[in-house]
Short mmCIF file of C-alpha atoms in Angstrom, two decimals:
data_model
loop_
_atom_site.label_atom_id
_atom_site.label_comp_id
_atom_site.label_asym_id
_atom_site.label_seq_id
_atom_site.Cartn_x
_atom_site.Cartn_y
_atom_site.Cartn_z
CA MET A 1 -195.90 275.98 123.86
CA ALA A 2 -199.08 277.84 124.89
CA ILE A 3 -198.93 278.87 128.55
CA PRO A 4 -201.61 280.89 130.36
CA ALA A 5 -200.54 284.54 130.55
CA HIS A 6 -200.19 286.44 133.80
CA ALA A 7 -201.94 289.79 133.41
CA GLU A 8 -200.28 291.61 136.29
CA THR A 9 -197.17 293.78 136.05
CA LEU A 10 -194.16 292.46 137.96
CA TYR A 11 -190.73 293.97 138.56
CA VAL A 12 -187.56 291.97 139.16
CA ARG A 13 -184.43 293.60 140.55
CA ALA A 14 -181.28 291.86 139.27
CA GLY A 15 -177.95 292.44 141.00
CA ARG A 16 -176.12 291.34 137.85
CA LEU A 17 -177.81 290.41 134.58
CA ILE A 18 -176.15 288.06 132.09
CA ASP A 19 -177.27 288.71 128.51
CA PRO A 20 -176.36 285.73 126.30
CA GLU A 21 -177.61 287.52 123.17
CA THR A 22 -174.81 290.09 123.40
CA GLY A 23 -172.43 288.14 125.63
CA THR A 24 -172.40 290.97 128.16
CA VAL A 25 -173.12 291.49 131.86
CA SER A 26 -174.85 294.50 133.41
CA ALA A 27 -175.12 295.54 137.04
CA ALA A 28 -178.26 296.67 138.89
CA ARG A 29 -180.95 296.08 136.28
CA LEU A 30 -184.71 296.27 136.64
CA LEU A 31 -186.89 294.00 134.52
CA ARG A 32 -190.52 294.93 133.97
CA ILE A 33 -192.72 291.94 133.21
CA GLU A 34 -196.19 292.23 131.69
CA ASP A 35 -198.48 289.35 130.74
CA GLY A 36 -195.72 286.84 131.45
CA ARG A 37 -193.20 288.44 129.08
CA VAL A 38 -190.35 290.90 129.50
CA ALA A 39 -191.59 294.40 128.65
CA ALA A 40 -188.48 296.44 129.43
CA ILE A 41 -185.05 296.34 131.06
CA THR A 42 -183.69 299.51 132.62
CA ALA A 43 -181.18 300.66 135.17
CA ASP A 44 -182.52 300.02 138.67
CA ALA A 45 -184.89 302.86 139.52
CA LYS A 46 -187.70 303.99 141.80
CA LEU A 47 -190.84 301.92 141.29
CA PRO A 48 -194.47 302.97 141.14
CA ASP A 49 -196.37 302.91 144.42
CA GLY A 50 -197.81 299.47 145.10
CA ALA A 51 -195.60 297.74 142.52
CA LYS A 52 -195.12 294.01 142.91
CA VAL A 53 -191.38 293.41 143.21
CA ILE A 54 -189.13 290.36 143.37
CA ASP A 55 -185.80 291.44 144.80
CA TRP A 56 -182.93 289.45 143.32
CA SER A 57 -180.45 292.29 143.83
CA GLY A 58 -178.13 289.92 145.68
CA PHE A 59 -178.03 287.43 142.81
CA THR A 60 -176.78 286.91 139.28
CA VAL A 61 -179.77 286.64 136.95
CA LEU A 62 -179.89 284.99 133.55
CA PRO A 63 -182.48 283.47 131.21
CA GLY A 64 -184.03 280.15 132.15
CA LEU A 65 -181.81 277.30 130.97
CA ILE A 66 -182.68 274.90 128.14
CA ASP A 67 -181.73 271.22 127.91
CA CYS A 68 -182.11 269.86 124.38
CA HIS A 69 -181.79 266.18 125.34
CA VAL A 70 -183.88 264.86 128.22
CA HIS A 71 -186.13 261.87 128.90
CA LEU A 72 -188.69 263.10 131.42
CA ALA A 73 -191.46 260.57 130.79
CA ASP A 74 -189.44 257.42 131.34
CA THR A 75 -188.17 255.07 134.02
CA GLY A 76 -184.51 256.02 134.11
CA GLN A 77 -181.56 253.70 133.59
CA THR A 78 -180.96 250.74 135.91
CA ASN A 79 -179.08 247.43 135.81
CA ASN A 80 -182.24 245.67 134.60
CA VAL A 81 -182.79 245.72 130.83
CA ALA A 82 -186.46 244.90 131.47
CA GLU A 83 -186.95 248.07 133.55
CA PRO A 84 -189.22 249.79 130.97
CA LEU A 85 -191.61 246.83 131.16
CA LEU A 86 -191.96 247.00 134.94
CA HIS A 87 -193.98 250.24 135.01
CA SER A 88 -197.50 250.88 133.78
CA PRO A 89 -198.36 253.87 131.58
CA MET A 90 -200.11 255.40 134.60
CA GLU A 91 -196.96 255.09 136.71
CA ILE A 92 -194.87 256.60 133.91
CA ALA A 93 -197.23 259.59 133.93
CA PHE A 94 -196.58 260.21 137.62
CA MET A 95 -192.83 259.70 137.17
CA GLY A 96 -192.90 262.23 134.35
CA ALA A 97 -194.69 264.78 136.54
CA ARG A 98 -192.07 264.36 139.26
CA ASN A 99 -189.19 264.60 136.78
CA ALA A 100 -190.66 267.70 135.16
CA ARG A 101 -190.96 269.51 138.49
CA THR A 102 -187.42 268.52 139.49
CA THR A 103 -186.05 269.77 136.17
CA LEU A 104 -187.81 273.13 136.46
CA MET A 105 -186.63 273.61 140.03
CA ALA A 106 -183.06 273.05 138.80
CA GLY A 107 -183.42 276.10 136.56
CA PHE A 108 -184.30 274.44 133.25
CA THR A 109 -187.40 276.25 132.06
CA SER A 110 -187.49 274.64 128.59
CA VAL A 111 -186.53 271.18 127.34
CA HIS A 112 -186.50 269.06 124.23
CA ASN A 113 -187.79 265.66 125.33
CA VAL A 114 -186.19 263.33 122.80
CA GLY A 115 -188.02 260.11 123.48
CA SER A 116 -190.00 257.90 125.81
CA PHE A 117 -190.35 254.15 125.48
CA ARG A 118 -194.11 254.51 125.98
CA ALA A 119 -195.34 256.40 122.91
CA TYR A 120 -196.83 259.85 123.52
CA ALA A 121 -196.02 259.87 127.24
CA ASP A 122 -194.00 263.03 126.62
CA VAL A 123 -196.77 264.57 124.51
CA GLU A 124 -199.28 264.09 127.33
CA LEU A 125 -196.81 265.44 129.90
CA ARG A 126 -196.29 268.54 127.75
CA ASN A 127 -200.05 268.99 127.49
CA ALA A 128 -200.49 268.63 131.25
CA ILE A 129 -197.81 271.28 131.85
CA ASN A 130 -199.39 273.63 129.32
CA ARG A 131 -202.81 273.20 130.98
CA GLY A 132 -201.30 273.98 134.36
CA ASP A 133 -202.06 270.52 135.76
CA VAL A 134 -198.37 269.79 136.33
CA ILE A 135 -195.44 272.03 137.23
CA GLY A 136 -192.67 271.70 134.68
CA PRO A 137 -190.64 273.28 131.88
CA ARG A 138 -191.86 274.21 128.45
CA MET A 139 -191.54 271.02 126.42
CA SER A 140 -190.94 270.09 122.82
CA ALA A 141 -191.92 266.42 122.50
CA VAL A 142 -191.09 263.77 119.87
CA GLY A 143 -193.75 261.20 120.77
CA ALA A 144 -191.65 258.08 120.15
CA TYR A 145 -188.34 256.98 118.69
CA ILE A 146 -188.09 256.25 114.96
CA THR A 147 -185.93 253.12 114.97
CA VAL A 148 -185.34 249.85 113.13
CA PRO A 149 -186.54 246.53 114.59
CA GLY A 150 -184.19 245.59 117.41
CA GLY A 151 -182.37 248.91 117.04
CA GLY A 152 -181.12 251.50 119.47
CA GLY A 153 -184.63 252.82 120.16
CA GLU A 154 -186.11 249.46 121.13
CA VAL A 155 -186.28 247.66 124.48
CA THR A 156 -183.62 245.00 123.90
CA GLY A 157 -181.69 242.33 125.77
CA LEU A 158 -184.73 240.21 126.58
CA SER A 159 -185.56 236.62 125.70
CA PRO A 160 -187.08 236.35 122.19
CA GLU A 161 -190.27 234.99 123.78
CA VAL A 162 -190.93 238.24 125.65
CA ALA A 163 -193.56 240.32 123.86
CA ILE A 164 -192.91 244.06 123.85
CA PRO A 165 -196.10 246.14 124.29
CA ALA A 166 -197.41 247.79 121.13
CA ASP A 167 -197.09 251.29 122.60
CA MET A 168 -193.32 250.71 122.87
CA ARG A 169 -193.02 249.93 119.15
CA VAL A 170 -195.00 252.76 117.58
CA GLY A 171 -191.92 254.22 115.85
CA VAL A 172 -190.40 250.97 114.58
CA VAL A 173 -189.95 251.24 110.80
CA SER A 174 -189.09 248.78 108.02
CA ASP A 175 -188.37 251.04 105.04
CA ALA A 176 -188.72 254.60 103.75
CA ALA A 177 -192.45 254.29 103.04
CA ASP A 178 -193.04 252.96 106.53
CA THR A 179 -190.98 255.83 107.91
CA THR A 180 -193.21 258.32 106.12
CA ARG A 181 -196.30 256.68 107.61
CA LYS A 182 -194.90 256.50 111.14
CA VAL A 183 -193.56 260.07 111.16
CA ASN A 184 -196.94 261.36 109.95
CA LEU A 185 -198.59 259.30 112.72
CA LEU A 186 -196.36 260.92 115.35
CA PHE A 187 -197.24 264.40 114.15
CA GLN A 188 -200.94 263.53 113.98
CA ASN A 189 -200.76 262.50 117.63
CA GLY A 190 -199.09 265.68 118.84
CA ALA A 191 -195.32 265.38 118.30
CA ASP A 192 -193.53 268.72 117.93
CA SER A 193 -190.40 267.32 116.27
CA ILE A 194 -188.90 263.95 115.33
CA LYS A 195 -186.10 261.89 116.88
CA LEU A 196 -184.39 259.27 114.70
CA ILE A 197 -182.15 256.49 116.01
CA ALA A 198 -179.70 256.54 113.11
CA THR A 199 -177.02 254.34 114.69
CA GLY A 200 -176.73 251.77 117.44
CA ALA A 201 -176.77 252.88 121.07
CA VAL A 202 -174.54 252.61 124.11
CA LEU A 203 -177.41 251.65 126.41
CA ALA A 204 -179.27 249.22 124.13
CA GLN A 205 -178.02 245.65 124.11
CA GLY A 206 -177.41 244.02 120.76
CA THR A 207 -176.55 247.30 119.04
CA GLU A 208 -173.20 249.01 118.44
CA PRO A 209 -172.67 252.80 118.46
CA GLY A 210 -170.72 252.79 115.21
CA GLN A 211 -173.31 250.75 113.32
CA ILE A 212 -175.62 252.54 110.87
CA GLU A 213 -179.24 251.48 111.46
CA LEU A 214 -181.44 253.83 109.42
CA THR A 215 -180.76 254.22 105.68
CA GLY A 216 -180.37 257.56 103.96
CA GLU A 217 -183.73 257.00 102.29
CA GLU A 218 -185.42 256.46 105.64
CA ILE A 219 -183.78 259.53 107.17
CA ARG A 220 -184.75 261.68 104.18
CA ALA A 221 -188.33 260.40 104.36
CA ALA A 222 -188.57 261.60 107.95
CA VAL A 223 -186.97 264.95 107.10
CA ASP A 224 -189.35 265.46 104.17
CA VAL A 225 -192.43 264.91 106.34
CA ALA A 226 -191.10 267.18 109.07
CA ASN A 227 -190.23 269.91 106.59
CA ALA A 228 -193.70 269.72 105.06
CA ARG A 229 -195.18 270.22 108.52
CA GLY A 230 -192.88 273.11 109.42
CA SER A 231 -190.95 271.00 111.88
CA TRP A 232 -187.52 269.40 112.12
CA VAL A 233 -185.58 266.22 112.84
CA THR A 234 -182.77 265.34 115.20
CA ALA A 235 -180.80 262.12 114.89
CA HIS A 236 -179.19 260.00 117.59
CA ALA A 237 -175.89 259.12 115.91
CA HIS A 238 -172.68 257.95 117.59
CA GLY A 239 -170.64 256.59 114.68
CA ALA A 240 -168.75 258.83 112.24
CA ALA A 241 -170.36 257.33 109.13
CA GLY A 242 -173.86 257.52 110.62
CA ILE A 243 -173.33 261.13 111.66
CA LYS A 244 -172.33 262.15 108.15
CA LEU A 245 -175.19 260.16 106.60
CA ALA A 246 -177.70 261.91 108.87
CA ILE A 247 -176.26 265.37 108.19
CA ASN A 248 -176.26 264.79 104.43
CA SER A 249 -179.84 263.52 104.67
CA GLY A 250 -181.08 266.80 106.11
CA VAL A 251 -181.36 266.54 109.90
CA ARG A 252 -181.10 269.71 111.94
CA ALA A 253 -179.13 268.24 114.85
CA ILE A 254 -177.06 265.25 115.91
CA GLU A 255 -177.47 263.78 119.37
CA HIS A 256 -174.31 262.40 121.07
CA ALA A 257 -171.93 262.62 118.04
CA SER A 258 -169.57 260.46 120.10
CA LEU A 259 -167.28 259.18 117.36
CA ILE A 260 -167.45 262.18 115.04
CA ASP A 261 -164.38 262.64 112.84
CA ASP A 262 -162.82 265.76 111.33
CA GLU A 263 -164.85 265.39 108.14
CA GLY A 264 -168.06 265.19 110.17
CA ILE A 265 -167.14 268.31 112.14
CA ALA A 266 -166.45 270.21 108.92
CA LEU A 267 -169.73 268.96 107.44
CA ALA A 268 -171.73 270.05 110.49
CA LYS A 269 -170.08 273.47 110.32
CA ALA A 270 -170.74 273.85 106.59
CA LYS A 271 -174.41 272.85 106.84
CA GLY A 272 -175.17 274.69 110.08
CA VAL A 273 -176.13 271.50 111.91
CA TRP A 274 -176.16 271.52 115.72
CA LEU A 275 -174.20 268.97 117.73
CA ASP A 276 -175.89 268.10 121.01
CA MET A 277 -173.13 266.30 122.91
CA ASP A 278 -173.77 264.86 126.39
CA ILE A 279 -170.17 265.00 127.60
CA TYR A 280 -170.92 264.65 131.33
CA ASN A 281 -173.00 261.49 130.95
CA GLY A 282 -170.11 259.06 130.38
CA ASP A 283 -168.63 259.63 133.84
CA TYR A 284 -171.98 258.94 135.52
CA ILE A 285 -172.51 255.74 133.53
CA ASP A 286 -169.03 254.47 134.34
CA ASP A 287 -169.28 255.27 138.05
CA VAL A 288 -172.85 254.26 138.85
CA GLY A 289 -173.05 251.58 136.19
CA ARG A 290 -170.09 249.71 137.65
CA LYS A 291 -171.38 250.09 141.21
CA GLU A 292 -174.84 248.84 140.27
CA GLY A 293 -173.70 246.14 137.85
CA TRP A 294 -175.12 247.44 134.59
CA PRO A 295 -174.64 245.01 131.66
CA ALA A 296 -170.99 244.61 130.68
CA ASP A 297 -171.51 245.48 127.02
CA MET A 298 -173.09 248.82 127.98
CA LEU A 299 -170.11 249.68 130.17
CA ARG A 300 -167.72 248.62 127.41
CA LYS A 301 -169.47 250.80 124.83
CA ASN A 302 -169.53 253.73 127.23
CA THR A 303 -165.76 253.42 127.73
CA GLU A 304 -165.22 253.30 123.97
CA THR A 305 -167.20 256.48 123.34
CA THR A 306 -166.71 258.81 126.34
CA GLU A 307 -163.24 260.24 125.76
CA ALA A 308 -163.66 260.13 121.98
CA GLN A 309 -166.80 262.26 122.35
CA ARG A 310 -164.99 264.79 124.52
CA GLY A 311 -162.17 265.05 122.00
CA GLY A 312 -164.72 265.65 119.25
CA PHE A 313 -166.43 268.28 121.38
CA ARG A 314 -163.17 270.18 121.85
CA LYS A 315 -162.57 270.13 118.09
CA ALA A 316 -166.13 271.25 117.38
CA VAL A 317 -165.79 274.20 119.75
CA LYS A 318 -162.56 275.24 118.06
CA ALA A 319 -164.14 274.87 114.61
CA GLY A 320 -167.10 277.07 115.53
CA VAL A 321 -169.76 274.39 115.06
CA ARG A 322 -173.20 275.12 116.48
CA LEU A 323 -173.33 273.41 119.87
CA SER A 324 -176.44 273.10 121.99
CA PHE A 325 -176.74 272.01 125.61
CA GLY A 326 -178.01 268.41 125.83
CA THR A 327 -177.39 266.06 128.71
CA ASP A 328 -179.38 262.81 128.26
CA ALA A 329 -180.92 263.43 131.69
CA GLY A 330 -182.92 260.37 132.57
CA VAL A 331 -179.88 258.17 132.19
CA TYR A 332 -178.75 259.98 135.34
CA PRO A 333 -181.12 261.61 137.88
CA HIS A 334 -183.15 264.57 136.67
CA GLY A 335 -182.21 267.87 138.24
CA LEU A 336 -178.48 267.29 137.85
CA ASN A 337 -178.47 268.70 134.31
CA ALA A 338 -176.21 271.63 135.18
CA ARG A 339 -173.33 269.31 136.08
CA GLN A 340 -172.50 269.29 132.37
CA PHE A 341 -171.53 272.97 132.28
CA LYS A 342 -168.15 272.46 133.92
CA TYR A 343 -167.35 269.69 131.43
CA MET A 344 -168.14 272.02 128.54
CA VAL A 345 -165.76 274.60 129.97
CA ARG A 346 -163.13 271.95 130.69
CA TYR A 347 -163.27 270.81 127.06
CA GLY A 348 -162.92 274.17 125.38
CA MET A 349 -165.84 276.53 125.90
CA SER A 350 -165.69 279.82 127.75
CA PRO A 351 -168.28 280.14 130.55
CA MET A 352 -170.28 282.54 128.37
CA GLN A 353 -170.25 280.08 125.47
CA ALA A 354 -171.48 277.35 127.79
CA ILE A 355 -174.32 279.58 128.98
CA GLN A 356 -175.17 280.48 125.37
CA SER A 357 -175.31 276.78 124.49
CA ALA A 358 -178.14 276.41 127.04
CA THR A 359 -179.93 279.64 126.15
CA THR A 360 -179.64 281.36 122.76
CA SER A 361 -178.17 278.40 120.87
CA ALA A 362 -180.59 275.88 122.35
CA ALA A 363 -183.54 278.16 121.61
CA ALA A 364 -182.40 278.55 118.00
CA LEU A 365 -182.11 274.78 117.58
CA MET A 366 -185.65 274.30 118.84
CA GLY A 367 -187.04 277.12 116.72
CA TRP A 368 -188.08 279.03 119.84
CA SER A 369 -185.73 282.03 119.70
CA LYS A 370 -188.52 284.60 119.73
CA ASP A 371 -189.91 283.20 122.99
CA VAL A 372 -187.12 281.73 125.14
CA GLY A 373 -183.36 281.71 125.60
CA ALA A 374 -183.04 285.45 126.23
CA LEU A 375 -184.53 288.21 128.36
CA SER A 376 -184.79 291.01 125.85
CA PRO A 377 -188.26 292.58 125.53
CA GLY A 378 -190.83 290.23 124.01
CA HIS A 379 -189.38 287.03 125.42
CA TYR A 380 -191.13 284.99 128.06
CA ALA A 381 -190.07 286.02 131.54
CA ASP A 382 -188.25 282.74 132.14
CA MET A 383 -185.28 283.48 134.39
CA ILE A 384 -183.15 282.09 137.17
CA ALA A 385 -181.06 283.53 139.99
CA VAL A 386 -177.81 282.08 141.32
CA ALA A 387 -175.80 283.27 144.30
CA GLY A 388 -172.39 283.04 142.64
CA ASP A 389 -170.92 284.32 139.39
CA PRO A 390 -171.15 281.60 136.71
CA LEU A 391 -168.73 283.52 134.50
CA ALA A 392 -166.08 283.09 137.19
CA ASP A 393 -167.16 279.59 138.23
CA ILE A 394 -169.61 277.88 135.90
CA ALA A 395 -170.47 275.38 138.66
CA ALA A 396 -172.56 278.16 140.24
CA LEU A 397 -175.32 277.03 137.87
CA GLU A 398 -175.54 273.73 139.73
CA THR A 399 -177.24 275.52 142.64
CA VAL A 400 -180.15 277.63 141.44
CA ALA A 401 -181.67 279.75 144.19
CA HIS A 402 -184.77 281.05 142.39
CA VAL A 403 -186.79 280.33 139.25
CA ILE A 404 -189.41 282.38 137.41
CA LYS A 405 -191.31 280.89 134.48
CA GLY A 406 -193.61 283.05 132.41
CA GLY A 407 -193.62 285.76 135.07
CA GLU A 408 -194.61 283.31 137.82
CA LEU A 409 -192.29 282.75 140.78
CA ILE A 410 -191.79 278.98 140.86
CA LYS A 411 -188.94 278.71 143.36
#
């Protein structure tokens, strides 16, 4: 997450400042930024002569948002199951650069990129952002999906005679020993964390969301390697049995958790596991997927999981489970990530809790709490300004007026 520091001192006037660490709001605050990090926050005051000032006194200011489930370096979802094969690695690189810029401009200054069909596309995009070659959010990258042959992390639905390129099968594993080898390979090639496809997927033909795909031994093998390297594992898991298997096998987070049951919610709570539930995504898939003629089995699986997932989300909120903000952006257009906030409020969160899910909670999941997710002194000066009051209307976050990343005015 190394970003070049900005040596100058900058001041930002905030009309209202939302602090997700304390769950409070303050009026008329002045943030002093040094070397790209917040140095101090005080009541608005007279500035030194010649001070460089960004005046956001007419806006609500809060930390840069974090999306823990995006796919920046990929083609996006269409009605063609062969879509990933229609774009060269070079084209994917340019798509990723565009998606990264769009995401940052939408106010998301950090993301967890949880997979690309072309192995290491996300790693290289992260590196390009860190070098300053590309404008984009801070990225944690997984390198490739760990999945079984023909599983939810594979390009499926094609004729058996179609050969899938080798760089799309880097994370395909056959047993626990193979999992150990492949997870080590991902780390050796720059992955920050690991994404397992523990169950079938909604948007992969020939797989079912409730079907367990990775064994407990394979999941534990991945977790053991990650732990040894000071990293962590998240698991795509829709089905109740697969969710519980992944939690009991040591993962830090569950992606989707669509069919989670009461036992799974209690288990996640007891073990401190995050649920990263993309509860906006189902509406987009149903609407656009039907208009564009996406495969019928994908639409059927989406229908079977969408409302169940939202019911599970409501229960998880009530139970006090750790919930992070994750959208699956890439299935729907990048930059629309904030549309999920109003769904989180609709299904049980307060506006402050929804903001915390995309700031302090998301940062804790990613292991980045000392750097992002808050604006207290020492954190990166990643912040956004919105014209409305998101605590009164969370949809205000869908229109971000200004963005600063690391003390640099981006938008």
